[in-house]
Short mmCIF file of C-alpha atoms (C1' of nucleotides) in Angstrom, two decimals:
data_model
loop_
_atom_site.label_atom_id
_atom_site.label_comp_id
_atom_site.label_asym_id
_atom_site.label_seq_id
_atom_site.Cartn_x
_atom_site.Cartn_y
_atom_site.Cartn_z
CA MET A 16 39.38 -29.61 42.86
CA SER A 17 38.32 -27.84 39.70
CA LYS A 18 40.04 -24.74 38.41
CA PRO A 19 39.03 -21.57 40.29
CA SER A 20 36.82 -19.23 38.30
CA LEU A 21 34.91 -16.03 38.53
CA PRO A 22 31.13 -15.46 38.60
CA GLN A 23 29.73 -14.64 35.21
CA GLY A 24 30.16 -11.03 34.19
CA THR A 25 32.71 -10.15 36.85
CA ARG A 26 36.38 -9.39 36.41
CA ASP A 27 39.71 -9.20 38.21
CA PHE A 28 41.70 -6.06 37.54
CA GLY A 29 45.53 -6.34 37.40
CA ALA A 30 47.92 -3.49 38.14
CA THR A 31 47.85 -2.16 34.56
CA VAL A 32 44.10 -2.08 34.37
CA VAL A 33 43.64 -0.57 37.84
CA ARG A 34 45.98 2.27 36.98
CA LYS A 35 44.07 2.99 33.80
CA ARG A 36 40.72 2.80 35.60
CA ASN A 37 41.98 5.12 38.37
CA PHE A 38 42.99 7.55 35.73
CA ILE A 39 39.33 7.68 34.63
CA PHE A 40 37.94 7.78 38.18
CA ASN A 41 40.31 10.55 39.24
CA THR A 42 39.49 12.65 36.18
CA ILE A 43 35.78 12.35 36.83
CA ARG A 44 36.08 12.98 40.59
CA SER A 45 38.23 16.08 40.08
CA VAL A 46 35.71 17.54 37.68
CA PHE A 47 32.83 16.80 40.03
CA GLU A 48 34.70 18.56 42.79
CA LEU A 49 35.51 21.44 40.49
CA TYR A 50 31.77 22.01 40.09
CA GLY A 51 31.08 21.95 43.83
CA PHE A 52 29.73 18.43 44.24
CA GLN A 53 30.37 16.47 47.44
CA PRO A 54 31.10 12.77 47.79
CA LEU A 55 28.68 10.18 49.17
CA GLU A 56 28.94 6.47 49.67
CA THR A 57 26.11 4.07 50.38
CA PRO A 58 26.11 0.33 51.24
CA ALA A 59 26.46 -2.40 48.57
CA MET A 60 23.07 -3.78 49.70
CA GLU A 61 19.74 -2.11 50.28
CA ASN A 62 16.46 -3.39 51.61
CA MET A 63 14.37 -5.01 48.96
CA GLU A 64 11.55 -2.57 49.19
CA THR A 65 13.96 0.27 48.62
CA LEU A 66 14.80 -1.08 45.19
CA MET A 67 11.80 -3.01 43.99
CA GLY A 68 9.44 -1.35 41.54
CA LYS A 69 11.78 1.56 40.85
CA TYR A 70 13.28 0.32 37.59
CA GLY A 71 10.20 -1.02 35.84
CA GLU A 72 9.16 -4.67 35.48
CA GLU A 73 12.33 -5.60 33.58
CA GLY A 74 14.47 -3.88 36.13
CA ASP A 75 13.02 -5.86 39.04
CA LYS A 76 14.14 -9.06 37.34
CA LEU A 77 17.68 -7.78 37.00
CA ILE A 78 18.15 -7.03 40.67
CA PHE A 79 20.43 -9.42 42.48
CA LYS A 80 18.61 -10.65 45.55
CA ILE A 81 20.44 -11.83 48.64
CA LEU A 82 19.22 -15.03 50.21
CA ASN A 83 18.47 -14.69 53.94
CA ASN A 84 20.61 -16.41 56.40
CA GLY A 85 19.12 -19.06 58.60
CA LEU A 86 16.68 -20.51 56.16
CA ASP A 87 17.53 -23.95 57.57
CA ASN A 88 16.08 -22.92 60.91
CA GLN A 89 13.52 -25.68 61.67
CA ASP A 90 11.42 -23.37 63.87
CA LYS A 91 10.58 -21.20 60.85
CA LEU A 92 10.09 -24.07 58.43
CA GLU A 93 6.46 -23.31 57.66
CA LYS A 94 7.09 -19.59 57.15
CA THR A 95 10.05 -20.33 54.88
CA LYS A 96 8.02 -22.77 52.80
CA ALA A 97 5.22 -20.29 52.37
CA GLY A 98 7.73 -17.65 51.38
CA PHE A 99 9.27 -19.99 48.82
CA ASP A 100 5.83 -20.60 47.30
CA LYS A 101 5.49 -16.88 46.82
CA ILE A 102 8.89 -16.73 45.10
CA MET A 103 7.77 -19.50 42.75
CA GLU A 104 4.80 -17.38 41.75
CA GLY A 105 7.22 -14.60 40.80
CA LYS A 106 6.54 -12.54 43.84
CA ASN A 107 8.89 -11.42 46.56
CA SER A 108 8.98 -12.67 50.13
CA THR A 109 10.94 -11.22 52.98
CA ALA A 110 10.91 -14.65 54.51
CA ILE A 111 13.35 -15.67 51.80
CA THR A 112 15.08 -12.49 50.80
CA GLU A 113 14.97 -9.08 52.37
CA LYS A 114 18.15 -7.53 50.96
CA ALA A 115 19.38 -6.90 47.43
CA LEU A 116 22.47 -5.56 45.75
CA ARG A 117 22.47 -1.98 44.61
CA TYR A 118 21.20 -1.74 41.02
CA ASP A 119 22.18 1.86 40.42
CA LEU A 120 23.29 4.90 42.48
CA THR A 121 20.29 7.17 41.96
CA ILE A 122 17.72 5.27 44.04
CA PRO A 123 20.08 4.77 47.00
CA PHE A 124 20.80 8.45 46.76
CA ALA A 125 17.08 9.25 46.79
CA ARG A 126 16.71 7.03 49.83
CA TYR A 127 19.59 8.85 51.53
CA VAL A 128 18.10 12.25 50.81
CA ALA A 129 14.67 11.13 52.05
CA MET A 130 16.24 9.84 55.28
CA ASN A 131 18.35 12.93 55.87
CA HIS A 132 16.42 15.78 54.26
CA GLY A 133 16.21 17.54 57.63
CA GLN A 134 19.96 17.88 57.92
CA LEU A 135 20.91 18.61 54.30
CA THR A 136 21.49 22.01 52.79
CA PHE A 137 19.58 22.42 49.54
CA PRO A 138 20.24 22.43 46.71
CA PHE A 139 22.19 19.31 47.66
CA LYS A 140 24.93 18.40 45.16
CA ARG A 141 26.47 15.01 45.60
CA TYR A 142 28.63 12.71 43.59
CA GLN A 143 29.09 8.97 44.08
CA VAL A 144 31.53 6.51 42.55
CA GLN A 145 30.69 2.89 43.44
CA PRO A 146 30.03 -0.47 41.87
CA VAL A 147 26.49 -1.61 41.01
CA TRP A 148 25.20 -5.04 40.11
CA ARG A 149 22.77 -6.30 37.56
CA ALA A 150 21.69 -9.89 36.83
CA ASP A 151 21.90 -9.15 33.11
CA ARG A 152 23.37 -11.50 30.52
CA PRO A 153 26.92 -10.28 29.95
CA GLN A 154 28.07 -9.34 26.46
CA ARG A 155 30.26 -6.76 24.82
CA GLY A 156 30.41 -3.63 26.97
CA ARG A 157 28.04 -5.16 29.50
CA TYR A 158 28.98 -6.67 32.86
CA ARG A 159 27.19 -7.92 35.93
CA GLU A 160 29.39 -5.88 38.24
CA PHE A 161 30.33 -2.41 37.03
CA TYR A 162 31.01 1.09 38.32
CA GLN A 163 28.86 4.07 38.00
CA CYS A 164 29.91 7.66 38.59
CA ASP A 165 26.93 9.79 39.38
CA ALA A 166 26.46 13.46 40.06
CA ASP A 167 23.01 14.76 41.11
CA VAL A 168 21.52 18.02 42.28
CA VAL A 169 18.34 17.88 44.30
CA GLY A 170 16.19 20.67 45.60
CA SER A 171 16.48 22.91 42.58
CA LYS A 172 14.34 23.45 39.49
CA SER A 173 16.82 25.77 37.87
CA LEU A 174 17.90 24.84 34.40
CA ILE A 175 21.34 26.23 35.21
CA ASN A 176 21.88 22.83 36.78
CA GLU A 177 21.38 21.22 33.37
CA VAL A 178 23.88 23.62 31.88
CA GLU A 179 26.37 22.75 34.64
CA LEU A 180 25.93 19.02 34.15
CA THR A 181 26.36 19.42 30.37
CA ASN A 182 29.63 21.20 31.04
CA ILE A 183 30.74 18.47 33.43
CA TYR A 184 30.18 15.88 30.68
CA SER A 185 32.03 18.01 28.18
CA THR A 186 34.96 18.74 30.52
CA VAL A 187 35.41 15.16 31.60
CA PHE A 188 35.42 13.75 28.07
CA SER A 189 37.69 16.42 26.76
CA LYS A 190 40.14 15.68 29.57
CA LEU A 191 39.96 12.02 28.68
CA ASN A 192 40.41 12.93 25.03
CA ILE A 193 37.28 10.99 23.96
CA PRO A 194 35.31 12.67 21.17
CA VAL A 195 31.65 12.55 22.09
CA GLU A 196 28.22 13.88 21.24
CA ILE A 197 26.05 14.95 24.12
CA HIS A 198 22.55 13.99 23.09
CA LEU A 199 19.84 16.06 24.68
CA ASN A 200 16.06 15.66 24.76
CA ASN A 201 13.21 16.51 27.01
CA ARG A 202 10.54 14.12 28.27
CA LYS A 203 7.95 16.84 27.87
CA VAL A 204 8.56 16.87 24.16
CA LEU A 205 8.02 13.14 24.00
CA ALA A 206 4.87 13.51 26.09
CA ALA A 207 3.68 16.19 23.68
CA LEU A 208 4.26 13.91 20.76
CA ALA A 209 2.13 11.28 22.40
CA GLU A 210 -0.57 13.87 23.05
CA VAL A 211 -0.59 14.99 19.45
CA CYS A 212 -0.82 11.49 18.11
CA GLY A 213 -2.10 8.45 19.86
CA GLY A 214 -2.93 9.81 23.22
CA THR A 215 -0.90 9.95 26.45
CA ASP A 216 -1.47 6.32 27.21
CA LYS A 217 0.69 5.46 24.12
CA LEU A 218 3.64 7.38 25.44
CA VAL A 219 5.58 4.27 26.47
CA ASP A 220 4.86 2.41 23.27
CA ILE A 221 5.98 5.33 21.18
CA THR A 222 9.16 5.98 23.10
CA ILE A 223 10.24 2.35 23.09
CA ALA A 224 9.80 2.19 19.35
CA ILE A 225 11.46 5.45 18.34
CA ASP A 226 14.40 4.88 20.71
CA LYS A 227 15.45 2.13 18.32
CA LEU A 228 15.61 4.35 15.26
CA ASP A 229 19.36 4.40 14.81
CA LYS A 230 19.53 0.67 15.30
CA ILE A 231 16.72 -0.72 13.13
CA GLY A 232 15.85 2.18 10.79
CA ILE A 233 12.67 4.10 10.08
CA ASP A 234 10.76 1.33 8.34
CA LYS A 235 11.13 -1.12 11.18
CA VAL A 236 10.18 1.56 13.69
CA LYS A 237 7.02 2.22 11.67
CA GLU A 238 6.25 -1.51 11.71
CA GLU A 239 6.74 -1.68 15.38
CA LEU A 240 4.45 1.30 15.96
CA ILE A 241 1.66 -0.32 13.92
CA GLN A 242 2.15 -3.52 15.95
CA ARG A 243 1.84 -1.49 19.11
CA GLY A 244 -1.59 -0.38 17.98
CA LEU A 245 -1.05 3.04 16.39
CA THR A 246 -3.01 4.09 13.30
CA GLU A 247 -1.30 4.90 10.00
CA THR A 248 -2.03 8.61 10.33
CA GLN A 249 -0.37 8.65 13.74
CA VAL A 250 2.58 6.69 12.51
CA ASN A 251 3.04 9.21 9.70
CA GLN A 252 2.98 12.06 12.21
CA ILE A 253 5.65 10.31 14.21
CA ALA A 254 7.68 9.71 11.06
CA ALA A 255 7.62 13.45 10.41
CA TYR A 256 8.86 13.99 13.98
CA LEU A 257 11.68 11.49 13.42
CA ASN A 258 12.65 13.25 10.21
CA ILE A 259 13.63 16.39 12.10
CA SER A 260 17.17 17.34 11.17
CA GLY A 261 19.60 20.22 10.68
CA SER A 262 21.30 22.43 13.18
CA ASN A 263 20.09 22.50 16.79
CA THR A 264 18.29 25.78 16.10
CA GLU A 265 16.57 24.33 13.04
CA ARG A 266 15.63 21.25 14.95
CA LEU A 267 14.01 23.26 17.69
CA GLN A 268 11.94 25.16 15.11
CA GLN A 269 10.80 21.94 13.49
CA VAL A 270 9.84 20.23 16.73
CA ASN A 271 8.10 23.38 17.83
CA ALA A 272 6.03 23.37 14.69
CA LEU A 273 4.99 19.77 15.39
CA VAL A 274 4.23 19.79 19.13
CA GLY A 275 4.52 23.44 20.23
CA ASN A 276 0.80 23.83 20.35
CA THR A 277 0.52 21.68 23.47
CA GLU A 278 1.49 22.85 26.91
CA ASN A 279 4.08 20.05 27.29
CA GLY A 280 5.54 20.69 23.91
CA ARG A 281 5.90 24.41 24.52
CA LYS A 282 7.61 23.89 27.83
CA GLY A 283 9.90 21.16 26.57
CA VAL A 284 11.06 23.28 23.68
CA GLU A 285 11.49 26.27 25.92
CA GLU A 286 13.67 24.31 28.33
CA LEU A 287 15.89 22.92 25.65
CA GLN A 288 16.16 26.39 24.08
CA PHE A 289 17.27 27.78 27.50
CA ILE A 290 20.07 25.20 27.85
CA VAL A 291 21.29 25.56 24.26
CA ASP A 292 21.29 29.36 24.45
CA TYR A 293 22.92 29.49 27.84
CA ILE A 294 25.79 27.27 26.73
CA ALA A 295 26.21 29.10 23.43
CA ALA A 296 26.79 32.27 25.41
CA GLN A 297 29.46 30.90 27.63
CA PRO A 298 33.12 31.53 26.97
CA GLY A 299 35.60 28.78 26.13
CA VAL A 300 35.27 25.51 24.29
CA GLN A 301 31.71 24.61 23.26
CA PRO A 302 30.27 21.22 24.32
CA ASN A 303 29.25 19.16 21.35
CA ILE A 304 25.49 19.18 21.95
CA VAL A 305 23.12 17.32 19.65
CA LEU A 306 19.37 17.72 20.11
CA ASP A 307 18.05 14.22 19.54
CA PHE A 308 14.29 13.92 19.79
CA THR A 309 14.45 10.18 19.34
CA LEU A 310 16.29 9.88 22.69
CA ALA A 311 13.95 8.34 25.24
CA ARG A 312 15.86 6.44 27.98
CA GLY A 313 14.25 3.68 29.92
CA LEU A 314 14.06 4.92 33.51
CA ASN A 315 10.53 6.04 33.99
CA TYR A 316 11.20 8.61 36.70
CA TYR A 317 12.62 11.11 34.27
CA THR A 318 10.31 14.07 33.60
CA GLY A 319 12.33 16.77 31.89
CA THR A 320 15.75 17.01 30.32
CA ILE A 321 17.36 13.68 29.33
CA TYR A 322 20.99 13.09 28.49
CA GLU A 323 22.86 10.41 26.68
CA ILE A 324 26.52 10.34 25.70
CA LYS A 325 27.60 8.71 22.48
CA ALA A 326 31.32 8.15 21.80
CA LEU A 327 32.29 8.93 18.23
CA ASN A 328 34.34 6.58 16.06
CA VAL A 329 33.52 3.43 18.06
CA GLN A 330 30.77 0.85 18.15
CA MET A 331 29.60 1.11 21.72
CA GLY A 332 26.40 1.76 23.58
CA SER A 333 26.04 4.96 25.45
CA ILE A 334 28.87 5.78 27.89
CA GLY A 335 26.81 8.03 30.06
CA GLY A 336 23.28 9.22 30.64
CA GLY A 337 20.98 11.04 33.01
CA GLY A 338 18.05 13.32 33.29
CA ARG A 339 15.71 15.42 35.33
CA TYR A 340 13.14 13.99 37.72
CA ASP A 341 10.45 16.13 39.37
CA ASP A 342 9.92 14.05 42.44
CA LEU A 343 12.39 11.33 43.04
CA THR A 344 12.19 11.23 46.84
CA GLY A 345 8.45 11.18 46.76
CA LEU A 346 8.80 7.44 46.40
CA PHE A 347 10.26 7.49 49.90
CA GLY A 348 7.75 9.83 51.48
CA VAL A 349 9.49 13.17 50.97
CA PRO A 350 7.57 14.98 48.18
CA ASN A 351 8.42 18.07 46.17
CA LEU A 352 12.13 17.59 45.83
CA PRO A 353 13.01 17.97 42.18
CA GLY A 354 16.41 17.08 40.85
CA VAL A 355 18.65 16.35 37.94
CA GLY A 356 21.59 14.01 37.58
CA ILE A 357 24.06 12.37 35.27
CA SER A 358 26.03 9.16 35.23
CA PHE A 359 29.28 7.99 33.68
CA GLY A 360 29.69 4.34 32.66
CA VAL A 361 33.34 3.79 33.56
CA ASP A 362 33.62 0.26 32.16
CA ARG A 363 32.48 1.36 28.76
CA ILE A 364 34.57 4.50 28.89
CA TYR A 365 37.53 2.19 29.60
CA ASP A 366 36.70 -0.01 26.61
CA VAL A 367 36.39 3.02 24.33
CA MET A 368 39.70 4.46 25.53
CA GLU A 369 41.37 1.14 25.06
CA GLU A 370 40.03 0.79 21.55
CA LEU A 371 41.04 4.33 20.55
CA GLN A 372 44.32 3.99 22.49
CA LEU A 373 43.72 7.11 24.47
CA PHE A 374 45.46 6.23 27.77
CA PRO A 375 48.53 8.36 28.31
CA GLU A 376 51.72 6.37 28.84
CA GLU A 377 52.58 8.08 32.15
CA VAL A 378 49.62 6.20 33.67
CA GLN A 379 51.72 3.07 33.74
CA THR A 380 54.71 4.25 35.71
CA GLY A 381 54.86 2.30 38.93
CA THR A 382 58.28 1.91 40.51
CA GLN A 383 60.67 4.60 39.34
CA VAL A 384 63.98 3.20 40.64
CA LEU A 385 65.27 -0.33 41.10
CA PHE A 386 68.28 -0.82 43.41
CA PHE A 387 70.42 -3.76 42.34
CA ASN A 388 71.27 -6.34 44.99
CA LEU A 389 74.98 -7.19 44.63
CA GLY A 390 75.86 -8.66 48.00
CA GLU A 391 75.11 -8.44 51.67
CA ALA A 392 77.03 -5.25 52.54
CA GLU A 393 76.17 -3.71 49.17
CA SER A 394 72.44 -4.25 49.49
CA LYS A 395 72.46 -2.97 53.04
CA LYS A 396 73.84 0.32 51.77
CA ALA A 397 71.42 0.28 48.88
CA PHE A 398 68.60 -0.26 51.35
CA GLU A 399 69.62 2.74 53.32
CA LEU A 400 69.81 4.92 50.18
CA MET A 401 66.47 3.59 49.03
CA GLN A 402 64.78 4.64 52.23
CA GLN A 403 66.20 8.11 51.80
CA LEU A 404 64.81 8.33 48.29
CA ARG A 405 61.45 7.04 49.43
CA SER A 406 61.20 9.73 52.10
CA ASN A 407 61.67 12.14 49.20
CA GLY A 408 58.69 10.61 47.46
CA ILE A 409 60.54 8.56 44.89
CA ARG A 410 58.93 5.18 44.33
CA CYS A 411 61.68 2.52 44.57
CA GLU A 412 62.42 -1.03 45.39
CA LEU A 413 65.46 -3.22 46.08
CA PHE A 414 65.88 -6.46 44.21
CA HIS A 415 64.96 -9.19 46.65
CA GLU A 416 68.10 -11.32 46.42
CA GLN A 417 71.60 -11.27 45.12
CA THR A 418 71.77 -12.60 41.62
CA LYS A 419 73.44 -11.85 38.31
CA PHE A 420 72.89 -8.59 36.53
CA ASP A 421 70.91 -10.21 33.72
CA LYS A 422 68.07 -11.18 36.03
CA GLN A 423 67.93 -7.87 37.77
CA PHE A 424 67.84 -5.99 34.47
CA LYS A 425 65.15 -8.12 33.10
CA TYR A 426 63.06 -7.63 36.22
CA ALA A 427 63.31 -3.86 35.79
CA GLU A 428 62.40 -4.22 32.15
CA LYS A 429 59.36 -6.31 32.79
CA LYS A 430 58.07 -3.90 35.42
CA ASN A 431 58.78 -0.88 33.20
CA ILE A 432 61.09 0.65 35.77
CA PRO A 433 62.96 3.57 34.15
CA TYR A 434 66.04 3.75 36.39
CA ALA A 435 68.46 1.25 37.96
CA ILE A 436 70.92 2.10 40.70
CA ILE A 437 73.93 -0.15 40.76
CA LEU A 438 75.93 -0.37 43.99
CA GLY A 439 78.60 -3.06 44.01
CA SER A 440 81.82 -3.62 45.88
CA THR A 441 83.66 -0.84 44.01
CA GLU A 442 80.93 1.72 44.59
CA LEU A 443 80.63 0.65 48.21
CA GLN A 444 84.23 1.29 48.79
CA GLN A 445 84.28 4.64 46.97
CA GLN A 446 80.93 5.73 48.44
CA THR A 447 79.45 6.19 44.95
CA CYS A 448 76.67 4.53 42.96
CA VAL A 449 75.85 4.11 39.28
CA VAL A 450 72.59 5.66 38.11
CA ARG A 451 71.49 4.05 34.81
CA ASN A 452 68.69 5.20 32.65
CA LEU A 453 67.26 2.00 31.32
CA VAL A 454 65.45 3.62 28.47
CA SER A 455 68.35 5.48 26.95
CA GLY A 456 71.12 3.27 28.33
CA GLU A 457 73.03 6.24 29.63
CA GLN A 458 74.59 5.97 33.05
CA THR A 459 76.62 8.14 35.40
CA THR A 460 78.53 7.46 38.60
CA ILE A 461 77.67 9.89 41.39
CA GLN A 462 78.52 10.29 45.08
CA GLN A 463 75.99 8.59 47.35
CA THR A 464 75.49 11.93 49.09
CA GLU A 465 74.35 13.42 45.77
CA LEU A 466 71.65 10.86 45.20
CA LEU A 467 68.92 12.90 46.78
CA GLN A 468 69.57 15.71 44.31
CA GLN A 469 69.18 13.31 41.36
CA GLN A 470 66.18 13.79 39.09
CA PHE A 471 64.04 10.70 38.32
"C1'" G B 18 13.86 -14.79 29.10
"C1'" A B 19 14.91 -16.32 23.29
"C1'" G B 20 18.60 -17.57 19.53
"C1'" G B 21 23.61 -18.67 17.96
"C1'" U B 22 29.34 -19.37 18.73
"C1'" U B 23 33.44 -21.57 20.81
"C1'" G B 24 35.84 -24.95 24.66
"C1'" U B 25 43.15 -28.59 22.93
"C1'" A B 26 49.86 -26.15 27.20
"C1'" G B 27 49.98 -20.08 31.42
"C1'" C B 28 48.25 -17.07 26.55
"C1'" U B 29 46.83 -17.18 21.00
"C1'" C B 30 45.67 -21.13 18.18
"C1'" A B 31 46.90 -25.79 14.53
"C1'" G B 32 45.44 -30.89 14.67
"C1'" U B 33 43.36 -33.92 7.38
"C1'" U B 34 37.83 -38.90 5.66
"C1'" G B 35 38.08 -41.47 13.18
"C1'" G B 36 44.23 -44.63 13.13
"C1'" U B 37 50.92 -45.27 16.65
"C1'" U B 38 53.83 -41.48 21.71
"C1'" A B 39 48.63 -34.56 20.55
"C1'" G B 40 51.79 -29.90 17.86
"C1'" A B 41 53.47 -24.47 16.78
"C1'" G B 42 54.21 -19.37 18.23
"C1'" C B 43 54.44 -16.39 22.45
"C1'" G B 44 55.35 -16.62 27.65
"C1'" U B 45 57.88 -19.25 31.92
"C1'" C B 46 62.42 -21.53 33.87
"C1'" A B 47 67.64 -22.97 33.15
"C1'" G B 48 72.16 -22.27 30.37
"C1'" U B 49 75.61 -19.61 26.42
"C1'" U B 50 82.54 -19.54 32.23
"C1'" U B 51 80.13 -15.52 37.62
"C1'" G B 52 79.99 -6.14 36.91
"C1'" U B 53 75.80 -4.10 32.41
"C1'" G B 54 69.40 -5.73 30.23
"C1'" G B 55 66.39 -5.52 25.53
"C1'" C B 56 68.75 -9.30 20.45
"C1'" A B 57 70.33 -14.20 19.22
"C1'" C B 58 71.34 -19.42 20.17
"C1'" U B 59 70.67 -24.18 23.14
"C1'" G B 60 67.71 -26.89 26.38
"C1'" A B 61 63.69 -28.01 29.92
"C1'" A B 62 59.15 -27.93 32.37
"C1'" G B 63 54.20 -27.58 31.22
"C1'" G B 64 47.91 -31.26 28.54
"C1'" C B 65 42.37 -36.60 32.18
"C1'" C B 66 41.95 -32.40 24.45
"C1'" G B 67 35.87 -28.37 29.74
"C1'" G B 68 33.10 -32.55 32.45
"C1'" G B 69 29.89 -37.07 32.05
"C1'" G B 70 27.82 -40.85 29.07
"C1'" G B 71 27.48 -43.39 24.20
"C1'" U B 72 29.01 -45.37 19.08
"C1'" U B 73 33.65 -48.06 17.49
"C1'" C B 74 38.76 -52.90 17.26
"C1'" G B 75 40.20 -47.65 17.98
"C1'" A B 76 37.50 -40.85 19.68
"C1'" G B 77 40.80 -34.51 20.55
"C1'" A B 78 37.62 -35.47 16.11
"C1'" C B 79 31.17 -38.64 15.50
"C1'" C B 80 26.23 -38.74 18.76
"C1'" C B 81 23.54 -37.34 23.47
"C1'" C B 82 23.61 -34.71 28.12
"C1'" U B 83 25.97 -31.07 31.14
"C1'" C B 84 28.99 -26.94 32.49
"C1'" A B 85 31.57 -22.71 30.90
"C1'" U B 86 32.49 -18.85 27.24
"C1'" C B 87 31.65 -15.12 23.78
"C1'" C B 88 28.05 -12.82 20.65
"C1'" U B 89 22.94 -11.19 18.99
"C1'" C B 90 17.80 -9.93 20.55
"C1'" C B 91 15.28 -7.68 24.88
"C1'" C B 92 16.95 -4.00 28.08
"C1'" C B 93 20.69 -1.05 29.68
"C1'" A B 94 25.98 1.85 31.55
#
RNA sequence: GAGGUUGUAGCUCAGUUGGUUAGAGCGUCAGUUUGUGGCACUGAAGGCCGGGGGUUCGAGACCCCUCAUCCUCCCCA
């Protein structure tokens, strides 16, 4: 028997980690609720055809497929073999696999909306916090099983939704104490850039290349653009676009000068302007918005605003992203339902908070009070008192067996329990107990009847 | 899918040009005379050196294969 192990890219979470993760989840959920979003949960697995073709060619490869049961059924041998041949050609076959693990939360959401659009009240605002799976190669900040926290609004074209989502990002990260930049762009601006230089068919090539700007630098981007078949004049135009800098207002002016003469460019600029102005006018703390025209994002269903969250002071990929899509449910036969959504990458947020040491210490308090076990009659009394404290909402436990003080103290210390209640033969007789603060070392003897009034 | 890194005690790692019985720190457990922890001291347990094959009188070390791991690219959260 070899040592037990975990599938690549998956993790166990111990008590400490779960508490920290829950702190993040609870913060995000509470903010979603604050903005009027409602919870939704969908199954871990979806039908293959629901997922395939939605994430681009690369995406399809990264979907975890589930092998059908009963492939050893001799009656279906021919069918199974034919199906396997198709798989070998890189195609899919429902004879071999008809289910797959959820790859993100947006497509299952779209599927849900398409299935239930008759019953839903629009605009429909939902949030969803569940794990997703990708057959990616794991590395720093990347796992094969990880959680996403999504919030989407469908059935509304209003840019106020974008403003709301921006504020959700800002509120969550300020509650978590993570300094971030909220990068904003608009697909229409990118489309306009392609129109102005290179033609619309070069849109994908251009976006892939310029998305890498901060990683590989301007010269390499230029190289890549040439490789992707753009002329030198076009590359220079794009370089001018990438050179846009200054305040958000200045950036908008510059981009407008470059692409504002096209319909797409005009609209994209207008939309970004709306969001920036709307937020600037709101009271309270201002979200840290950065207009970033190099931002592209892979998912090809985005059509308008796109978001990406960059944590400051740490080397980490984006910790959140999202965007607007004109017609997500169209893929599932329900056209004309526009929407916009955002996503939080909890696992990366966790890593960032760990690195910057941002978790509050209170997160780790489990048991508040440990009752010492000092004998049969003593522990019976302690048990009784413990139950009373519990009914008052105090988290406590009784040491499982009678043993010397040393062991019981050390147990409390290991588990970070702040209070010990000592009830030995003397206390039993006098109907008292000793309450000891394990952090300060102070202790007092009180009547057992006073215990419920004690502050922990 | 392409390239690289590292696999030795529960954890972090030493281990010399190949040479007796493979080490340290931390952790675990027990004790320092049985009602007050954190410190200190003493002691113990714990290893098919990732797995398989090869070279050699002799392999933790060298060679081949394999598995796992972490990282980079691609892509993404």
